Coordinates of C-alpha atoms and ligand atoms in Angstrom, one line a residue:
Chain A
M1 CA 10.1 20.6 18.1
K2 CA 6.5 21.0 17.1
F3 CA 4.9 17.8 16.0
L4 CA 1.6 17.7 14.1
V5 CA 0.0 14.2 14.0
C6 CA -2.9 13.6 11.6
I7 CA -5.4 11.0 12.7
S8 CA -8.3 9.6 10.9
N9 CA -11.4 8.0 12.3
V10 CA -12.0 4.5 10.8
P11 CA -14.2 1.5 11.3
D12 CA -12.6 -1.0 13.7
T13 CA -10.5 -3.7 12.0
T14 CA -13.0 -6.4 12.7
T15 CA -15.9 -4.5 11.1
K16 CA -18.0 -6.4 8.5
I17 CA -18.2 -3.9 5.7
A18 CA -21.7 -3.0 4.5
F19 CA -23.2 -0.1 2.6
T20 CA -26.5 1.9 2.5
P21 CA -29.1 0.4 0.2
D22 CA -28.2 2.7 -2.6
N23 CA -24.5 1.7 -2.2
K24 CA -23.5 5.3 -2.0
E25 CA -22.3 5.4 1.6
F26 CA -20.7 3.2 4.2
N27 CA -23.3 1.9 6.6
K28 CA -22.1 3.2 10.0
A29 CA -24.9 1.5 11.9
G30 CA -23.5 -0.4 14.9
V31 CA -19.9 0.2 13.8
Q32 CA -17.3 1.1 16.3
F33 CA -14.8 3.7 15.1
V34 CA -11.2 3.7 16.1
I35 CA -8.0 5.8 15.5
N36 CA -6.7 4.5 12.2
P37 CA -4.1 1.8 13.3
W38 CA -1.3 3.2 11.1
D39 CA -1.9 6.7 12.7
E40 CA -1.3 5.1 16.1
Y41 CA 2.4 4.6 15.1
A42 CA 2.7 8.3 14.2
L43 CA 1.1 9.4 17.4
T44 CA 3.1 7.2 19.7
R45 CA 6.4 8.0 17.9
A46 CA 5.8 11.7 18.1
I47 CA 5.2 11.4 21.9
E48 CA 8.3 9.3 22.4
L49 CA 10.5 11.8 20.4
K50 CA 9.1 14.7 22.4
E51 CA 9.8 12.9 25.7
A52 CA 13.3 12.0 24.6
A53 CA 14.0 15.6 23.7
G54 CA 12.5 16.8 27.0
S55 CA 10.7 19.6 25.2
G56 CA 8.3 20.2 22.3
T57 CA 4.6 19.8 21.7
V58 CA 2.4 17.2 20.0
T59 CA -0.7 18.4 18.3
V60 CA -3.3 16.0 16.9
L61 CA -5.3 17.0 13.8
N62 CA -8.4 15.4 12.5
V63 CA -10.6 16.4 9.5
G64 CA -14.0 15.2 10.5
Q65 CA -17.3 16.0 12.1
A66 CA -18.1 16.2 15.8
D67 CA -18.6 12.4 16.0
T68 CA -14.8 11.9 15.7
E69 CA -14.2 13.7 19.0
P70 CA -14.1 10.6 21.2
N71 CA -11.1 9.4 19.2
I72 CA -9.4 12.8 19.3
R73 CA -9.8 12.7 23.1
K74 CA -8.3 9.2 23.0
A75 CA -5.3 10.6 21.2
L76 CA -5.0 13.3 23.9
A77 CA -5.3 10.6 26.6
I78 CA -2.4 8.7 24.9
G79 CA -0.3 11.8 25.3
A80 CA -0.8 14.5 22.7
D81 CA -0.9 18.1 24.2
D82 CA -3.6 19.7 22.2
A83 CA -5.9 19.0 19.2
I84 CA -7.4 20.6 16.2
R85 CA -10.5 19.4 14.4
V86 CA -11.3 20.8 10.9
D87 CA -15.0 20.6 10.9
A88 CA -15.8 19.0 7.6
V89 CA -16.5 15.7 6.0
P90 CA -13.2 14.3 4.7
Q91 CA -14.3 14.3 1.0
D92 CA -11.2 13.0 -0.6
A93 CA -7.4 12.8 -0.1
Y94 CA -6.8 16.2 -1.9
F95 CA -9.4 18.0 0.3
V96 CA -7.9 16.5 3.5
A97 CA -4.4 17.3 2.4
E98 CA -5.4 20.9 1.8
Q99 CA -6.7 21.2 5.4
I100 CA -3.5 19.6 6.8
A101 CA -1.2 21.8 4.7
A102 CA -3.0 25.0 5.8
I103 CA -2.8 24.1 9.5
A104 CA 0.8 22.9 9.2
K105 CA 1.8 26.2 7.6
E106 CA -0.1 28.4 10.0
G107 CA 1.3 26.7 13.0
A108 CA 4.8 26.3 11.6
Y109 CA 5.0 22.7 12.6
D110 CA 8.4 21.0 12.2
V111 CA 7.4 17.4 11.8
I112 CA 4.2 16.3 10.2
L113 CA 3.3 12.6 10.9
M114 CA 0.5 10.4 9.8
G115 CA -0.2 6.7 9.1
K116 CA 0.8 5.3 5.7
E117 CA -2.9 5.1 4.7
S118 CA -6.3 4.9 6.2
I119 CA -7.7 1.4 6.5
D120 CA -11.0 2.6 5.0
Y121 CA -10.0 4.6 1.9
N122 CA -6.5 3.0 1.5
G123 CA -5.3 6.0 -0.5
F124 CA -1.6 6.3 0.4
Q125 CA -2.0 9.8 -1.0
V126 CA -2.4 12.5 1.7
H127 CA 1.3 12.6 2.9
G128 CA 2.7 13.1 -0.6
M129 CA 0.1 15.8 -1.3
V130 CA 0.8 17.6 1.9
G131 CA 4.6 17.5 1.2
E132 CA 4.1 18.9 -2.3
M133 CA 1.7 21.6 -1.1
L134 CA 4.2 22.8 1.4
G135 CA 7.2 22.2 -0.8
I136 CA 8.9 19.9 1.7
P137 CA 10.0 16.2 1.5
T138 CA 7.7 13.3 2.3
I139 CA 9.1 10.0 3.4
A140 CA 6.5 7.3 2.9
P141 CA 6.2 4.7 4.2
A142 CA 8.6 5.2 7.1
Q143 CA 9.2 2.2 9.4
K144 CA 11.8 3.9 11.6
L145 CA 12.2 7.6 12.6
D146 CA 15.0 9.0 14.8
M147 CA 15.8 12.7 15.4
A148 CA 19.0 14.5 16.4
G149 CA 18.4 18.2 16.6
N150 CA 16.7 19.3 13.4
T151 CA 17.9 16.3 11.5
A152 CA 15.8 13.1 11.1
T153 CA 17.0 9.7 10.0
L154 CA 14.3 7.5 8.6
E155 CA 14.0 4.1 7.1
R156 CA 11.7 4.0 4.1
E157 CA 10.3 0.7 3.0
I158 CA 10.7 0.0 -0.7
E159 CA 9.7 -3.2 -2.6
G160 CA 12.3 -5.7 -1.5
G161 CA 14.3 -3.5 0.8
K162 CA 14.7 -0.3 2.6
E163 CA 16.3 3.1 2.1
I164 CA 18.0 5.1 4.8
V165 CA 17.0 8.7 4.3
Q166 CA 18.2 11.8 6.2
V167 CA 16.2 15.1 6.1
N168 CA 16.0 18.3 8.0
T169 CA 12.8 19.7 9.4
P170 CA 10.3 20.5 8.2
F171 CA 9.2 17.3 6.6
V172 CA 6.3 14.9 6.3
A173 CA 6.5 11.2 7.1
S174 CA 3.9 8.5 6.9
C175 CA 4.4 5.8 9.5
Q176 CA 4.0 2.0 9.7
Q177 CA 5.3 -0.7 11.9
P178 CA 7.7 -1.6 13.4
M179 CA 8.3 2.1 14.2
C180 CA 7.2 1.8 17.8
E181 CA 4.8 -0.1 20.0
P182 CA 1.6 2.0 19.9
R183 CA 0.5 3.2 23.4
I184 CA -2.9 2.8 24.9
P185 CA -4.3 5.5 27.3
N186 CA -3.9 5.1 31.0
M187 CA -6.3 6.4 33.7
R188 CA -4.3 9.5 34.3
G189 CA -4.1 10.2 30.6
I190 CA -7.9 9.8 30.3
M191 CA -8.5 12.3 33.2
T192 CA -6.1 14.9 31.9
A193 CA -7.4 14.6 28.3
R194 CA -10.7 16.1 29.3
T195 CA -9.2 19.5 29.9
K196 CA -6.7 19.6 27.1
P197 CA -7.5 22.2 24.4
L198 CA -9.5 21.0 21.3
K199 CA -9.9 23.7 18.8
V200 CA -12.5 23.4 16.0
V201 CA -11.8 25.3 12.8
P202 CA -13.7 25.6 9.5
A203 CA -12.4 24.0 6.3
V204 CA -10.5 25.9 3.7
G205 CA -9.4 25.5 0.1
E206 CA -10.9 24.0 -3.1
P207 CA -13.4 21.3 -3.3
A208 CA -12.6 17.6 -3.7
R209 CA -11.3 16.4 -7.1
T210 CA -12.7 12.9 -6.9
T211 CA -16.1 11.5 -5.8
V212 CA -17.2 8.0 -4.9
A213 CA -20.1 7.2 -7.2
E214 CA -20.8 3.8 -5.7
F215 CA -19.4 1.1 -3.4
A216 CA -19.5 -2.6 -4.1
L217 CA -18.6 -5.8 -2.2
P218 CA -16.3 -8.4 -3.7
P219 CA -18.1 -11.4 -5.4
K220 CA -18.7 -14.2 -3.0
K221 CA -16.3 -17.2 -3.1
Q222 CA -17.8 -20.3 -4.7
G223 CA -17.0 -22.3 -1.6
V224 CA -14.0 -24.3 -0.7
K225 CA -13.1 -27.6 -2.5
L226 CA -11.6 -29.9 0.1
I227 CA -8.9 -32.4 -0.8
D228 CA -8.2 -35.4 1.5
A229 CA -5.0 -34.9 3.4
E230 CA -4.0 -38.5 2.6
N231 CA -4.1 -37.6 -1.1
A232 CA -2.6 -34.1 -0.7
G233 CA -0.7 -34.3 -4.1
E234 CA -4.1 -34.1 -5.8
L235 CA -4.2 -30.5 -4.9
I236 CA -1.2 -29.7 -7.1
H237 CA -2.9 -31.4 -10.1
L238 CA -6.0 -29.3 -9.5
L239 CA -4.0 -26.1 -9.3
R240 CA -2.5 -27.0 -12.7
S241 CA -5.5 -28.5 -14.6
E242 CA -8.4 -26.7 -13.0
A243 CA -7.3 -23.4 -11.5
K244 CA -4.4 -23.1 -14.0
V245 CA -2.2 -21.2 -11.6
I246 CA 0.9 -23.4 -11.7
Chain B
M1 CA -2.3 14.2 -26.2
S2 CA -0.8 10.8 -25.3
V3 CA -1.2 8.6 -22.3
L4 CA 2.0 8.7 -20.2
V5 CA 3.0 5.4 -18.5
V6 CA 5.6 5.4 -15.7
V7 CA 7.6 2.1 -15.9
E8 CA 9.8 1.1 -12.9
C9 CA 13.0 -0.7 -13.7
A10 CA 15.5 -2.5 -11.4
E11 CA 18.8 -4.0 -12.4
G12 CA 18.1 -3.2 -16.0
E13 CA 14.8 -5.0 -16.3
V14 CA 11.3 -3.6 -16.4
K15 CA 9.5 -4.8 -13.3
K16 CA 6.7 -7.2 -13.9
S17 CA 4.1 -4.9 -12.3
S18 CA 5.2 -2.2 -14.8
L19 CA 4.5 -4.5 -17.7
E20 CA 1.0 -4.7 -16.4
V21 CA 0.9 -0.9 -16.1
A22 CA 2.2 -0.5 -19.6
T23 CA -0.5 -2.8 -20.9
Y24 CA -3.1 -0.8 -18.9
G25 CA -1.8 2.5 -20.4
A26 CA -1.8 1.2 -23.9
K27 CA -5.4 0.0 -23.5
V28 CA -6.5 3.4 -22.1
A29 CA -4.7 5.1 -25.0
A30 CA -6.7 2.9 -27.4
M31 CA -9.9 4.0 -25.7
L32 CA -9.0 7.6 -26.1
G33 CA -7.8 7.2 -29.7
T34 CA -4.2 8.1 -28.9
T35 CA -0.9 6.4 -28.3
A36 CA 0.9 5.5 -25.0
T37 CA 4.4 6.9 -24.2
A38 CA 6.4 5.5 -21.3
V39 CA 8.9 7.2 -19.1
A40 CA 11.4 5.0 -17.4
V41 CA 12.6 5.3 -13.8
G42 CA 15.1 3.3 -11.9
E43 CA 18.0 1.3 -13.4
A44 CA 16.9 0.8 -17.0
K45 CA 18.5 -0.7 -20.1
A46 CA 17.6 0.6 -23.5
E47 CA 17.1 -2.8 -25.1
N48 CA 14.7 -3.9 -22.4
L49 CA 12.8 -0.6 -22.7
A50 CA 12.4 -1.2 -26.5
K51 CA 10.6 -4.4 -25.7
L52 CA 7.7 -2.4 -24.1
G53 CA 6.4 -2.4 -27.6
E54 CA 5.1 -5.8 -26.8
Q55 CA 2.7 -4.2 -24.2
G56 CA 1.6 -1.6 -26.8
I57 CA 3.9 1.3 -25.9
T58 CA 5.0 3.3 -29.0
K59 CA 7.7 5.5 -27.4
V60 CA 9.8 5.3 -24.3
L61 CA 11.5 8.4 -22.8
Y62 CA 14.7 7.5 -21.0
D63 CA 16.8 9.9 -19.0
A64 CA 20.2 8.3 -18.4
E65 CA 21.0 10.4 -15.3
P66 CA 22.7 7.9 -13.0
R67 CA 21.2 9.3 -9.8
L68 CA 17.8 8.1 -11.0
K69 CA 18.8 4.6 -10.2
D70 CA 17.4 4.9 -6.7
F71 CA 14.0 6.3 -5.8
V72 CA 14.2 10.1 -5.2
N73 CA 10.7 11.4 -4.8
N74 CA 11.4 15.0 -5.9
A75 CA 13.6 14.0 -8.9
Y76 CA 11.1 11.3 -10.1
T77 CA 8.2 13.8 -9.7
K78 CA 10.0 16.4 -11.8
L79 CA 11.1 13.9 -14.4
I80 CA 7.5 12.6 -14.9
A81 CA 6.0 16.1 -14.7
T82 CA 8.4 17.3 -17.4
A83 CA 7.7 14.2 -19.6
A84 CA 3.9 14.8 -19.1
G85 CA 4.4 18.4 -20.2
Q86 CA 6.4 17.5 -23.2
E87 CA 3.9 14.9 -24.3
G88 CA 0.8 16.9 -23.4
A89 CA -0.3 13.9 -21.4
K90 CA -3.7 14.2 -19.7
V91 CA -3.7 10.7 -18.3
I92 CA -0.8 9.3 -16.3
I93 CA -0.6 5.7 -15.3
L94 CA 1.7 4.3 -12.6
A95 CA 2.1 1.2 -10.5
N96 CA 0.5 1.2 -7.1
S97 CA 3.8 0.6 -5.5
N98 CA 5.7 2.4 -2.8
I99 CA 7.3 4.3 -5.6
G100 CA 4.4 4.8 -7.9
A101 CA 1.8 5.9 -5.3
A102 CA 4.3 8.2 -3.6
V103 CA 5.2 10.0 -6.8
G104 CA 1.6 10.0 -7.9
S105 CA 0.4 12.0 -4.9
R106 CA 3.1 14.7 -5.4
L107 CA 2.4 14.8 -9.1
S108 CA -1.3 15.2 -8.6
V109 CA -0.7 18.5 -6.7
R110 CA 1.9 19.7 -9.1
L111 CA -0.2 19.0 -12.2
K112 CA -3.5 19.9 -10.6
A113 CA -4.7 16.4 -11.5
S114 CA -7.2 14.1 -9.9
L115 CA -5.7 10.9 -8.5
A116 CA -6.9 7.3 -7.9
T117 CA -4.6 4.8 -6.3
N118 CA -5.2 1.0 -5.8
V119 CA -7.1 0.8 -9.1
V120 CA -8.1 -2.7 -10.1
E121 CA -9.8 -2.4 -13.5
L122 CA -9.6 -0.4 -16.8
P123 CA -11.5 2.8 -16.6
K124 CA -15.0 3.5 -18.0
I125 CA -14.8 6.5 -20.1
D126 CA -17.9 8.2 -21.4
G127 CA -17.4 11.7 -22.7
S128 CA -16.0 13.7 -19.9
N129 CA -17.1 11.1 -17.4
F130 CA -14.0 9.1 -16.2
M131 CA -14.7 6.3 -13.7
V132 CA -12.3 3.9 -12.1
R133 CA -12.8 1.0 -9.7
R134 CA -10.4 0.9 -6.7
G135 CA -10.0 -1.3 -3.7
A136 CA -11.2 0.1 -0.4
F137 CA -11.8 -1.0 3.2
S138 CA -8.6 -3.0 3.1
G139 CA -9.7 -5.4 0.4
K140 CA -13.1 -5.8 1.8
A141 CA -14.9 -3.6 -0.8
F142 CA -14.5 -1.6 -4.0
A143 CA -15.3 2.0 -4.8
E144 CA -16.3 3.3 -8.2
V145 CA -14.6 6.7 -8.3
S146 CA -15.2 9.5 -10.7
L147 CA -12.1 11.5 -11.5
G148 CA -12.6 15.2 -12.1
G149 CA -10.5 17.8 -13.7
D150 CA -8.4 18.0 -16.9
C151 CA -5.6 15.7 -15.9
K152 CA -6.0 12.2 -14.3
I153 CA -3.5 10.0 -12.5
I154 CA -4.1 6.3 -11.9
A155 CA -2.0 3.9 -9.8
V156 CA -2.8 0.4 -10.8
K157 CA -2.8 -2.4 -8.3
K158 CA -0.6 -5.4 -9.2
N159 CA -2.2 -8.4 -10.9
S160 CA -5.3 -6.4 -11.9
L161 CA -4.8 -7.2 -15.5
E162 CA -2.6 -9.5 -17.4
A163 CA 0.4 -8.0 -19.2
Q164 CA 0.0 -8.3 -23.0
H165 CA 2.9 -9.8 -25.1
D166 CA 2.8 -9.0 -28.8
A167 CA 6.0 -10.7 -29.7
G168 CA 8.3 -8.7 -32.0
K169 CA 6.7 -5.3 -31.5
T170 CA 9.2 -2.7 -30.3
A171 CA 9.0 0.8 -28.9
E172 CA 11.2 3.7 -29.9
V173 CA 13.5 4.6 -27.1
V174 CA 14.2 8.3 -27.0
A175 CA 16.8 10.0 -24.9
F176 CA 15.2 12.5 -22.6
V177 CA 16.8 15.1 -20.4
A178 CA 14.6 16.4 -17.6
Q179 CA 17.3 18.9 -16.6
L180 CA 17.5 17.6 -13.1
T181 CA 19.7 19.6 -10.7
D182 CA 21.4 18.8 -7.4
A183 CA 18.4 20.3 -5.5
D184 CA 16.1 17.7 -7.0
F185 CA 18.2 15.0 -5.4
A186 CA 18.2 16.6 -1.9
D187 CA 16.0 13.9 -0.5
A188 CA 18.1 11.1 -2.1
P189 CA 18.6 8.1 0.2
Q190 CA 22.0 7.8 2.0
Q191 CA 21.9 4.1 1.7
V192 CA 19.8 1.4 0.1
V193 CA 19.6 -2.0 1.7
M194 CA 18.0 -4.8 -0.2
Q195 CA 16.8 -7.9 1.6
D196 CA 17.8 -11.4 0.9
Q197 CA 14.7 -12.7 -0.9
A198 CA 13.8 -16.4 -0.9
G199 CA 14.8 -17.5 -4.4
G200 CA 15.1 -13.9 -5.5
I201 CA 11.4 -13.4 -5.6
L202 CA 10.1 -10.2 -4.1
L203 CA 6.9 -10.7 -2.1
P204 CA 5.0 -7.6 -3.5
E205 CA 5.9 -8.7 -7.1
A206 CA 5.3 -12.4 -6.6
D207 CA 2.8 -14.4 -8.7
R208 CA 2.7 -17.2 -6.1
V209 CA 3.0 -16.9 -2.3
V210 CA 3.4 -19.6 0.3
S211 CA 2.6 -18.2 3.8
G212 CA 3.0 -19.6 7.3
G213 CA 1.2 -18.8 10.5
R214 CA 1.6 -19.8 14.2
G215 CA 0.6 -23.3 13.2
M216 CA 4.1 -23.8 11.9
K217 CA 5.2 -23.9 15.6
G218 CA 8.6 -22.3 15.2
P219 CA 11.2 -20.8 12.8
E220 CA 13.0 -24.1 12.7
N221 CA 10.2 -25.5 10.7
W222 CA 10.2 -22.9 8.0
H223 CA 12.2 -25.1 5.6
L224 CA 8.8 -26.8 4.9
I225 CA 7.4 -23.5 3.7
E226 CA 10.6 -22.6 1.8
D227 CA 10.9 -25.9 0.1
L228 CA 7.3 -25.6 -1.3
A229 CA 7.9 -22.0 -2.3
K230 CA 11.1 -22.9 -4.1
A231 CA 9.5 -25.7 -6.0
L232 CA 6.6 -23.4 -7.0
H233 CA 8.9 -20.3 -7.7
A234 CA 6.9 -18.6 -5.0
A235 CA 7.8 -15.9 -2.4
T236 CA 7.3 -16.6 1.3
A237 CA 5.1 -14.7 3.6
C238 CA 3.8 -14.9 7.2
S239 CA 1.0 -13.8 9.6
K240 CA 1.5 -10.9 12.0
P241 CA 2.2 -12.9 15.2
V242 CA 4.9 -14.8 13.3
S243 CA 6.8 -11.6 12.5
D244 CA 6.0 -10.1 15.9
V245 CA 8.0 -12.8 17.6
D246 CA 10.7 -12.6 15.0
W247 CA 10.3 -16.1 13.5
R248 CA 10.3 -14.2 10.2
P249 CA 11.3 -10.7 9.2
H250 CA 8.7 -7.9 9.2
H251 CA 8.7 -7.4 5.5
E252 CA 7.1 -10.8 5.1
H253 CA 4.1 -9.9 7.2
V254 CA 0.9 -9.7 5.2
G255 CA -2.5 -8.3 6.3
Q256 CA -4.2 -5.2 7.3
T257 CA -1.1 -3.8 9.1
G258 CA 1.4 -5.5 6.8
I259 CA 1.7 -5.6 3.1
T260 CA -1.2 -6.4 0.7
V261 CA -0.5 -9.1 -1.8
S262 CA -2.6 -10.1 -4.8
P263 CA -0.9 -13.1 -6.4
N264 CA -2.5 -15.7 -8.6
L265 CA -1.9 -18.3 -5.9
Y266 CA -1.8 -17.8 -2.1
I267 CA -1.1 -20.9 0.0
A268 CA -1.8 -20.4 3.7
C269 CA -0.2 -22.9 6.1
G270 CA -1.3 -23.0 9.7
I271 CA -3.0 -19.6 9.6
S272 CA -6.4 -19.2 11.2
G273 CA -7.7 -16.6 8.7
A274 CA -8.4 -13.7 11.1
I275 CA -10.2 -10.8 9.4
Q276 CA -7.1 -8.6 9.6
H277 CA -5.0 -11.3 7.8
L278 CA -7.6 -11.8 5.1
A279 CA -7.6 -8.0 4.4
G280 CA -4.1 -8.4 3.0
V281 CA -4.6 -11.5 0.9
N282 CA -8.2 -11.7 -0.2
S283 CA -7.7 -10.2 -3.6
S284 CA -5.5 -13.2 -4.5
K285 CA -6.9 -15.2 -7.4
V286 CA -6.8 -18.6 -5.9
I287 CA -6.5 -19.2 -2.1
V288 CA -5.4 -22.6 -0.7
V289 CA -5.7 -23.2 3.0
I290 CA -4.0 -26.0 5.0
N291 CA -5.2 -26.2 8.6
K292 CA -5.8 -29.0 11.0
D293 CA -8.9 -27.3 12.3
P294 CA -11.8 -27.8 10.0
E295 CA -13.6 -24.8 11.7
A296 CA -10.7 -22.4 10.9
P297 CA -12.3 -19.3 9.4
F298 CA -9.8 -19.2 6.5
F299 CA -11.6 -22.1 4.8
K300 CA -14.6 -19.7 4.2
A301 CA -12.3 -17.5 2.1
A302 CA -10.5 -20.4 0.3
D303 CA -10.9 -21.9 -3.1
Y304 CA -9.1 -25.2 -2.1
G305 CA -8.5 -26.6 1.3
I306 CA -6.8 -29.5 3.0
V307 CA -7.9 -30.3 6.6
G308 CA -4.7 -31.7 7.9
D309 CA -1.4 -31.3 9.7
V310 CA 1.0 -28.9 7.9
F311 CA 4.0 -31.1 8.9
D312 CA 2.5 -34.0 7.1
V313 CA 0.9 -32.2 4.1
L314 CA 3.6 -29.7 3.1
P315 CA 6.3 -32.4 2.2
K316 CA 3.6 -34.2 0.1
L317 CA 2.8 -31.0 -1.8
T318 CA 6.4 -30.2 -2.4
A319 CA 7.0 -33.7 -3.7
A320 CA 3.9 -33.5 -6.0
V321 CA 5.2 -30.2 -7.5
K322 CA 8.6 -31.7 -8.1
A323 CA 7.0 -34.7 -9.8
L324 CA 5.2 -32.3 -12.2
G325 CA 8.7 -31.6 -13.7
Ligands
FAD401 C1 -5.4 -4.0 14.7 C2 -5.0 -5.3 14.3 C3 -4.3 -5.5 13.1 C4 -3.9 -6.8 12.8 N1 -3.2 -6.9 11.6 C5 -2.8 -8.2 11.2 C6 -2.1 -8.4 9.9 O1 -1.8 -7.4 9.2 N2 -1.8 -9.6 9.6 C7 -2.1 -10.7 10.3 O2 -1.7 -11.9 9.9 N3 -2.7 -10.6 11.5 C8 -3.1 -9.3 12.0 N4 -3.7 -9.2 13.2 C9 -3.8 -10.4 14.1 C10 -4.9 -11.3 13.7 O3 -6.1 -10.8 14.4 C11 -4.6 -12.7 14.2 O4 -4.3 -12.7 15.5 C12 -3.5 -13.4 13.4 O5 -3.6 -13.2 12.0 C13 -3.4 -14.8 13.7 O6 -2.2 -15.4 13.2 P1 -2.1 -16.9 12.9 O7 -3.2 -17.3 12.0 O8 -0.7 -17.2 12.4 O9 -2.2 -17.6 14.3 P2 -3.4 -18.3 15.0 O10 -4.7 -17.5 15.0 O11 -2.9 -18.8 16.3 O12 -3.7 -19.6 14.1 C14 -2.9 -20.6 14.0 C15 -3.7 -21.6 13.1 O13 -2.8 -22.8 12.8 C16 -3.6 -23.9 12.9 N5 -2.6 -25.0 13.2 C17 -1.9 -25.2 14.4 N6 -1.1 -26.3 14.3 C18 -1.3 -26.8 13.0 C19 -0.8 -27.9 12.3 N7 0.2 -28.7 12.9 N8 -1.2 -28.1 11.1 C20 -2.1 -27.3 10.5 N9 -2.6 -26.2 11.1 C21 -2.2 -26.0 12.4 C22 -4.6 -23.7 13.9 O14 -5.7 -24.5 13.7 C23 -4.9 -22.2 13.7 O15 -6.0 -22.0 12.8 C24 -4.1 -7.9 13.6 C25 -4.9 -7.7 14.8 C26 -5.3 -6.5 15.1 C27 -6.1 -6.3 16.4

């Protein structure tokens, strides 16, 4: 089984979001970048399934510039076998999906996994686009993934419940908890990651279809209005008469 | 060239988020000087579809194929693409749900359309310039995105605008046959399992949410959360550590790595307000925080707060709601 795991490079979850003075770009100054937390589920699950089968390979793929390589090495340290970096700025979901689809096709991968969305762009788009480009099913968001031979059984989260879906390879799934417990690299992994292959390839396909014209921060809250605990019922009256939400 | 709106139905009813989507679509149609047609997915009932006239929809396409009751990505994509072709739709509006966004991404490739998900406002249209505002950085920012190309798909985040209700207006419900074949249902679910929802209110659809954190001390105390939720017709939610230790099911976990909610009212009980939790709730209209620690970071993101013990405060709130009648 050949697994392709797509990872994106995102600001750490505790990052205070700020933009360049013209509001056109995210301000990277002093920000630590991590593997997108949702992608960690995809990566760990692929490694677990490969180990359980006793054969197969896990390739990580990132669309990004050279500054993403520390996180690609981290994915190799966690247990991926090799890596591919498409050397380009990930302009939009469509552009990224084109890169993934091209590599998935060329490498004839059986299972293409990624996180349900990136925590910076929050698109929830790439997996569906890749599936459509390749003409194969996408299961998104998947909270459980098991494999028996070429058949996968997945749990897909829907509003208010879940679906049990069975598909044959090849397929795309976007992952979320509680699929597995994401692994962290150990010392041996970090040592071996240094010599694992990381191939850099140029981008292909058409340009992006969407462009970000500007970023904005949400308006600041007015400040909290405190109600005395002794008089807690007053809150309910304020929610009705002032905030008008009940 | 009409605007095509995808409305999701369950148990015969149009979902509340889809009423918002229908309103959004009708408003976009008015901006473009055209009409809005809806296409129904899920378990629909014709008489409820006709009521979409209240949201400004003129026509509803309804394919009575029974297998469309459950979400099947390929079949839904083909149904909507066929409807878009028939209507000559250049703008397609969906809910930013696990169904809408999943279908939207497939459709965008099939129809060579540009796509924006998580959209929070009506577009700004100026000639060929089409801009939408979408949530980004897990609720910590917005991005103004320009949508290129001939065809545009927009997935609208819940609670971004209020559903319009023009009483008495009806839409024409038209039978529609998308000629779906067995192959289109190849990725149909084997089984669909719905959760027991507190009071029948789905968390992603809820207008009001009462949420508990580690400060609730244990699952045996959750009746305090449930009682208030019931009185308020609210859904219940929790912080990540609470679902990690199985005090509550995973589908109630909100935040950066859980689900994102944007209700009118979010009441946080014994939750500290870590940045990853806030990411999932900070687009709520009104946030109430109950915490015994006056320094809890959540108070900075709150509109109303009570510094106090949840075990003392929650019963008082429930009693006050009941007293409202
Ligand atoms: C990558 C990553 C992703 C994460 N994603 C999420 C996520 O999606 N959602 C999420 O929630 N968390 C997430 N977290 C965890 C987050 O950082 C916090 O640890 C978590 O939100 C804390 O949960 P809590 O507020 O319930 O518990 P605590 O932080 O322990 O807070 C409990 C609060 O209860 C108060 N309290 C205690 N007793 C009482 C009482 N009797 N009356 C009133 N108040 C009381 C305390 O003062 C305290 O403020 C994530 C963390 C990481 C690293």
